[in-house]
PDB file of C-alpha atoms in Angstrom:
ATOM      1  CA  UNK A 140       0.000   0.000   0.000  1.00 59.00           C
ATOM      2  CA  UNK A 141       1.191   3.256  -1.063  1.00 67.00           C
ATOM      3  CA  UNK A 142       0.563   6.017   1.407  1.00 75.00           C
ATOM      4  CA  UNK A 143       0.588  10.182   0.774  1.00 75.00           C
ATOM      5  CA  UNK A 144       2.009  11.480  -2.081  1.00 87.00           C
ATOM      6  CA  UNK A 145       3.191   7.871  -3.170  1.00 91.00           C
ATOM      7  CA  UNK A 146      -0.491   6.996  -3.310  1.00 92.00           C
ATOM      8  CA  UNK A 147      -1.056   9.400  -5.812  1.00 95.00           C
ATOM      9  CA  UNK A 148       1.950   8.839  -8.034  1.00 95.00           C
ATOM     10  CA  UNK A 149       0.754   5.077  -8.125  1.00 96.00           C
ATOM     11  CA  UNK A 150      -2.548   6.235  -8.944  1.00 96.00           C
ATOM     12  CA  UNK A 151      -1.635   8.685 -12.000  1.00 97.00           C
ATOM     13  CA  UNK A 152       0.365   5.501 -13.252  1.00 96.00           C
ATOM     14  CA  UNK A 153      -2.088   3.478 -12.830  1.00 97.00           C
ATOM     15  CA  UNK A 154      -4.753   5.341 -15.242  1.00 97.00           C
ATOM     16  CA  UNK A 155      -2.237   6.278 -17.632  1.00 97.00           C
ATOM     17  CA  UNK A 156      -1.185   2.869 -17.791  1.00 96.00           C
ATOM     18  CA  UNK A 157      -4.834   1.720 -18.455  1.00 97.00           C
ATOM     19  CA  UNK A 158      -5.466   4.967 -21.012  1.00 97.00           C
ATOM     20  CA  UNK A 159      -4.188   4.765 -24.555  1.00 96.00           C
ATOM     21  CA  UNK A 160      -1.398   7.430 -23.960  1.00 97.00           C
ATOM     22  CA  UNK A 161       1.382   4.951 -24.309  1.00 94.00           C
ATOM     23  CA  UNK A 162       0.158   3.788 -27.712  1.00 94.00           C
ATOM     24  CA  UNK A 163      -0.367   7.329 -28.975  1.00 95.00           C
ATOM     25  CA  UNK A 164       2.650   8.236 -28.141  1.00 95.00           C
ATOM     26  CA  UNK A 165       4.909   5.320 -29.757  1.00 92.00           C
ATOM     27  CA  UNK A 166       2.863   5.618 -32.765  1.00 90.00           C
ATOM     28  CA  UNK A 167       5.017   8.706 -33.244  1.00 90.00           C
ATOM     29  CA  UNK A 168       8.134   7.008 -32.576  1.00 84.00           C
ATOM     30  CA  UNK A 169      10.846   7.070 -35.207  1.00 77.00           C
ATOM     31  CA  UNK A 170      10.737   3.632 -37.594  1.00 73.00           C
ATOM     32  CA  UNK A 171      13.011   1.446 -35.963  1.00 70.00           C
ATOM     33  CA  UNK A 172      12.443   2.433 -32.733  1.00 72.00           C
ATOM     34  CA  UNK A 173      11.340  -0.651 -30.231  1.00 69.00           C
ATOM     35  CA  UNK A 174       8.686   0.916 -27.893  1.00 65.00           C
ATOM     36  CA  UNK A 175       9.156  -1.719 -25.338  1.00 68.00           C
ATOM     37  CA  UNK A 176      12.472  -0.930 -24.430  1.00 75.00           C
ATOM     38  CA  UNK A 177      11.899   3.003 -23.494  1.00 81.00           C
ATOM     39  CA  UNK A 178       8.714   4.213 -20.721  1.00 88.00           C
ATOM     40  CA  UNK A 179       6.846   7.142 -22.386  1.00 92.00           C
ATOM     41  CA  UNK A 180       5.831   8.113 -18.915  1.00 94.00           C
ATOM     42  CA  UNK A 181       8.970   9.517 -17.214  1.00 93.00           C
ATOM     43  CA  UNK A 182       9.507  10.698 -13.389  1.00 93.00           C
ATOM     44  CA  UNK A 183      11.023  14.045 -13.426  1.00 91.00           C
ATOM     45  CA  UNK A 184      13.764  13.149 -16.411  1.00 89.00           C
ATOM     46  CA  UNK A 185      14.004  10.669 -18.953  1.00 89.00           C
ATOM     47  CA  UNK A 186      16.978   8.753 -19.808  1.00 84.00           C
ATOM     48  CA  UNK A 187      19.526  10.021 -22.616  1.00 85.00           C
ATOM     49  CA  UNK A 188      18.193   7.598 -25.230  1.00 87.00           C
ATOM     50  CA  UNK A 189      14.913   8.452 -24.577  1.00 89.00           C
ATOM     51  CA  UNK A 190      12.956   8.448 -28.214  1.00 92.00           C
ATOM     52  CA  UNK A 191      10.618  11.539 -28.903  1.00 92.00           C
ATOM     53  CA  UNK A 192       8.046  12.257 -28.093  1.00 95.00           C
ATOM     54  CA  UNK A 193       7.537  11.336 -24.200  1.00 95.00           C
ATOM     55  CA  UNK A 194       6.198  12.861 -21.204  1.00 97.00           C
ATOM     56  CA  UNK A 195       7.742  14.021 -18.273  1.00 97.00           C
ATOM     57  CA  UNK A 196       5.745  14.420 -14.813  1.00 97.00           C
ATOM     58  CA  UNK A 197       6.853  16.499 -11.539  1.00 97.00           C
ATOM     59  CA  UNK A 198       5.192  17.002  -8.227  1.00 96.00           C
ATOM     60  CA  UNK A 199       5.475  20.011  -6.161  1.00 95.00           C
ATOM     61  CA  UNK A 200       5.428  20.118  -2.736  1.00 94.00           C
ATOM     62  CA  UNK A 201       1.868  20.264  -1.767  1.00 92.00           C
ATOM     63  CA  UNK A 202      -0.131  22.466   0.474  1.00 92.00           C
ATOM     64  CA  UNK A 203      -2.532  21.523   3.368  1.00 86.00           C
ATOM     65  CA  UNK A 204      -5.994  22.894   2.557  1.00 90.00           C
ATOM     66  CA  UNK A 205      -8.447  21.756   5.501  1.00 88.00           C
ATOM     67  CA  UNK A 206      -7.591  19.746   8.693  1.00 85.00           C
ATOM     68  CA  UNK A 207     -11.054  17.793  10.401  1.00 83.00           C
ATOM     69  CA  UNK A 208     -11.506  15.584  13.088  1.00 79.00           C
ATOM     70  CA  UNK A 209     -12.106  11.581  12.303  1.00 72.00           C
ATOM     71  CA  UNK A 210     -12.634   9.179  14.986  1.00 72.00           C
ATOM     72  CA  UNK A 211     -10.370   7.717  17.564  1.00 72.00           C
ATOM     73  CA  UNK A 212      -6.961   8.956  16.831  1.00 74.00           C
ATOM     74  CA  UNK A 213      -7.645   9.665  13.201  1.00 79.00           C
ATOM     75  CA  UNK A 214      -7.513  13.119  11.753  1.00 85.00           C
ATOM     76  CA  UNK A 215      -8.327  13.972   7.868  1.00 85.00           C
ATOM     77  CA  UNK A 216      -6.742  16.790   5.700  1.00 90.00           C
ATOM     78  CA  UNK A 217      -7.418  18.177   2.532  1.00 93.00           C
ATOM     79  CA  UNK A 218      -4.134  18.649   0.646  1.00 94.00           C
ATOM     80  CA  UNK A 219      -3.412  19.771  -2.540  1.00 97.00           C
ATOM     81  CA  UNK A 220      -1.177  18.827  -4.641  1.00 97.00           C
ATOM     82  CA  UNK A 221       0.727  20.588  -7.465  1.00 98.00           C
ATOM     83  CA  UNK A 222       1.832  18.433 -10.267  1.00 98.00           C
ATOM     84  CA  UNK A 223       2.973  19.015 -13.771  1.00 98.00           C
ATOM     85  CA  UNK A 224       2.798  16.856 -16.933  1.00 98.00           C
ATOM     86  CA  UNK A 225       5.639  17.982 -19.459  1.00 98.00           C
ATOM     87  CA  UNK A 226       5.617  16.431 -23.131  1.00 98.00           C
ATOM     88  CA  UNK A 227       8.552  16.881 -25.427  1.00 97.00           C
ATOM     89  CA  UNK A 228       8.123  16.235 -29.272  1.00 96.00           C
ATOM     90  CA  UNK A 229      10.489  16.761 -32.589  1.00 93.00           C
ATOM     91  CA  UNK A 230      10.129  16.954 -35.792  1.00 89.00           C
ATOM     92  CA  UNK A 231       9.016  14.154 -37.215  1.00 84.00           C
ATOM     93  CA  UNK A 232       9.688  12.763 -40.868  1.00 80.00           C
ATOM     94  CA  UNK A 233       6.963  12.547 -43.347  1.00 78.00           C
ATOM     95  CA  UNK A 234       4.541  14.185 -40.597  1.00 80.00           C
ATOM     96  CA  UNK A 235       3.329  17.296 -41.369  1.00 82.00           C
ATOM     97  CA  UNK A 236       2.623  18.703 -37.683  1.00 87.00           C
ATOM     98  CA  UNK A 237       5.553  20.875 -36.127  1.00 93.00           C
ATOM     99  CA  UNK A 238       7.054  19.747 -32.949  1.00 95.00           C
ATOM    100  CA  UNK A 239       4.694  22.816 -31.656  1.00 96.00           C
ATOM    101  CA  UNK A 240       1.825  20.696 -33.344  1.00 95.00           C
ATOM    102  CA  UNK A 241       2.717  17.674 -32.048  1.00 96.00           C
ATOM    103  CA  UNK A 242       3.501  18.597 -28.522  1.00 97.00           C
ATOM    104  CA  UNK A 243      -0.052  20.497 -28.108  1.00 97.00           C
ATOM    105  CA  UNK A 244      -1.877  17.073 -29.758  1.00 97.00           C
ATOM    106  CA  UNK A 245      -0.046  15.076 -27.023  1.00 98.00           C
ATOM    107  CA  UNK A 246      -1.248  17.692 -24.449  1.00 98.00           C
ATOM    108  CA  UNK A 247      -4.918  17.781 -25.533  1.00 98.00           C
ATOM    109  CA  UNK A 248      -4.690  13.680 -25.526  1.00 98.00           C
ATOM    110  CA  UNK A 249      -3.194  13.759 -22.069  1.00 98.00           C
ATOM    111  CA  UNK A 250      -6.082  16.205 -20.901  1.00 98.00           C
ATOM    112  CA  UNK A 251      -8.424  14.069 -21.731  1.00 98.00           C
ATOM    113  CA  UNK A 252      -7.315  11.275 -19.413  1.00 98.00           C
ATOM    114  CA  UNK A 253      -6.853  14.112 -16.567  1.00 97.00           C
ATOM    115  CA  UNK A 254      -8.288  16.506 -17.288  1.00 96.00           C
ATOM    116  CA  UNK A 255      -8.610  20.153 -18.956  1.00 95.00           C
ATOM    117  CA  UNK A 256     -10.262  18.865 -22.219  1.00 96.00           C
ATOM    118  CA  UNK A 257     -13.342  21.047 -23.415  1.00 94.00           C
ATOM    119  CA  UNK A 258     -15.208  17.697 -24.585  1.00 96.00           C
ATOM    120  CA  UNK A 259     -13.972  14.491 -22.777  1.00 96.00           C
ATOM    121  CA  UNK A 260     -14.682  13.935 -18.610  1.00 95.00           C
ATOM    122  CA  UNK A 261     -11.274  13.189 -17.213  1.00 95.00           C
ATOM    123  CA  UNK A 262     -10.758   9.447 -15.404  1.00 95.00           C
ATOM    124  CA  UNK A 263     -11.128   9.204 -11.478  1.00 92.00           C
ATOM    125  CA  UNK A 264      -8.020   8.876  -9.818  1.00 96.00           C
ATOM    126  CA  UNK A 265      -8.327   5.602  -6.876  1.00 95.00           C
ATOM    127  CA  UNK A 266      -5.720   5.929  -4.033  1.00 94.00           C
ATOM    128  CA  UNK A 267      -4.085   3.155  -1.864  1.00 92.00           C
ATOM    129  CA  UNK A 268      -4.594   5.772   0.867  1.00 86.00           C
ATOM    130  CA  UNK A 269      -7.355   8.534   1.244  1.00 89.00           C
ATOM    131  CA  UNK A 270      -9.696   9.743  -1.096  1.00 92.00           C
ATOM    132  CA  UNK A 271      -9.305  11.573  -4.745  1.00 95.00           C
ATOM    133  CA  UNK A 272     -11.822  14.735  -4.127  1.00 95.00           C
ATOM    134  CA  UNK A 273     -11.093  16.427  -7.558  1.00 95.00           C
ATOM    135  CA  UNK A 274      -8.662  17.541 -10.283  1.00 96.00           C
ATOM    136  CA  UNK A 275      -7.966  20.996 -10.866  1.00 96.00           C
ATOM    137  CA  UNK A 276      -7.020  21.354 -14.124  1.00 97.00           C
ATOM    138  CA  UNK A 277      -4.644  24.633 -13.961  1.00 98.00           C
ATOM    139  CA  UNK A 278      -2.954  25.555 -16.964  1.00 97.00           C
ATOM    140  CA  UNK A 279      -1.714  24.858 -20.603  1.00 98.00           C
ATOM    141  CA  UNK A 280       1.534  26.661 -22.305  1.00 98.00           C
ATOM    142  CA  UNK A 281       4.332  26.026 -24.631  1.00 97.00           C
ATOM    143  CA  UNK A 282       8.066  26.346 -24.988  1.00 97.00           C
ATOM    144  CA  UNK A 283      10.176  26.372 -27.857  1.00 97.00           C
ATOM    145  CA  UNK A 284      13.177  23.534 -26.026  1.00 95.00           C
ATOM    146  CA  UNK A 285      15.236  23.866 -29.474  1.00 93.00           C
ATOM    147  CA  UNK A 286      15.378  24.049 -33.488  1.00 91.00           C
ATOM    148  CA  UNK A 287      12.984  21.138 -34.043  1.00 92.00           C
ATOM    149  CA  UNK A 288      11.865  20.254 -30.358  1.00 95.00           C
ATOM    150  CA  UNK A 289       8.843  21.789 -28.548  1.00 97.00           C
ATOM    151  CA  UNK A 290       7.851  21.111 -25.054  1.00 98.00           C
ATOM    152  CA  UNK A 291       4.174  21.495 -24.275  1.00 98.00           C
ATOM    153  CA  UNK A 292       3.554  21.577 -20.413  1.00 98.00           C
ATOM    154  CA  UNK A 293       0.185  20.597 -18.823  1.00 98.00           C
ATOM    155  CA  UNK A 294      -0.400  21.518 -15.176  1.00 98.00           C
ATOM    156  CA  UNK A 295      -2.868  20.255 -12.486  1.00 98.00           C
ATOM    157  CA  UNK A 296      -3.643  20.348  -8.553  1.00 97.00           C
ATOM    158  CA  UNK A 297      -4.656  17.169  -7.297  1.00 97.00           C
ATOM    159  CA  UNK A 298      -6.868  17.579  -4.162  1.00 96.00           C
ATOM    160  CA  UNK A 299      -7.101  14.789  -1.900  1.00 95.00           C
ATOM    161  CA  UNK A 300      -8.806  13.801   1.512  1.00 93.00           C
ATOM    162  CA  UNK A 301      -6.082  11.594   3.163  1.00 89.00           C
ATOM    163  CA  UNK A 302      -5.911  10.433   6.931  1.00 84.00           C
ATOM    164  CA  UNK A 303      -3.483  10.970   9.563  1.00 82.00           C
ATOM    165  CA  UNK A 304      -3.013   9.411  12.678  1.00 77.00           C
ATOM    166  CA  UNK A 305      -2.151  11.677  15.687  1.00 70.00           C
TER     167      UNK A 305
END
């Protein structure tokens, strides 16, 4: 059992896991490339060989909201949590989109799992430990990373319920 911000980590891997981000994103992977071998899901940096595109996710430290009594020697919080999904794309050969293109597709695919999307409900988030109250979908933007790379970054607050023991 995962317990405070581990919880949620395990959870945000667990639905992209059961979404169809991976897939959408190796589709754009170079010919050649053997999608098995490389995450498309990375924790705060991906590995030197990583093929384009991929995502990169980072949690900031999060905030306590709300304290309530429980029973016995349980107390509950509300906490919320900053996090931040960052997708990198290139150019990509024979594709007509820009890595600008590309990187904001991947972004509007991502907030449709968790949200942000005008059209598409995001997917509930199930912790190990406390509750999942909401997702606070924050903010969009991009940034030119080089010549033919774009980074297109996608960022959230994750408020949860969790218990503490005093």
């Amino acid at each position: 059992m995962a317990v405070a911000s581990a919880s949620l980590h395990k959870a945000i891997i667990k639905v992209w896991n059961n979404s169809t981000l991976d897939s959408i994103f190796q589709a754009l992977y170079k010919s050649g490339v053997e999608s098995s071998e490389f995450s498309v899901l990375n924790d705060q940096e991906a590995s030197p060989e990583q093929p384009f595109p991929y995502c990169v996710f980072e949690q900031s430290p999060g905030s306590v909201e709300g304290r309530m009594s429980g029973s016995g020697s349980c107390l509950y919080e509300i906490r919320d949590i900053p996090w931040e999904f960052r997708i990198h794309a290139r150019r990509i050969s024979g594709n007509s989109k820009t890595p600008k293109g590309l990187s904001a597709y991947l972004a509007e695919e991502v907030m449709k799992v968790f949200g942000g999307h005008p059209a598409v409900k995001p997917t509930s988030l199930s912790l190990d430990s406390g509750s999942h109250l909401t997702t606070i979908y924050q903010n969009d933007y991009g940034i030119r990373t080089g010549d033919n790379e774009y980074q297109w970054n996608v960022l959230y607050i994750f408020r949860l319920d969790v218990s503490v023991t005093t």
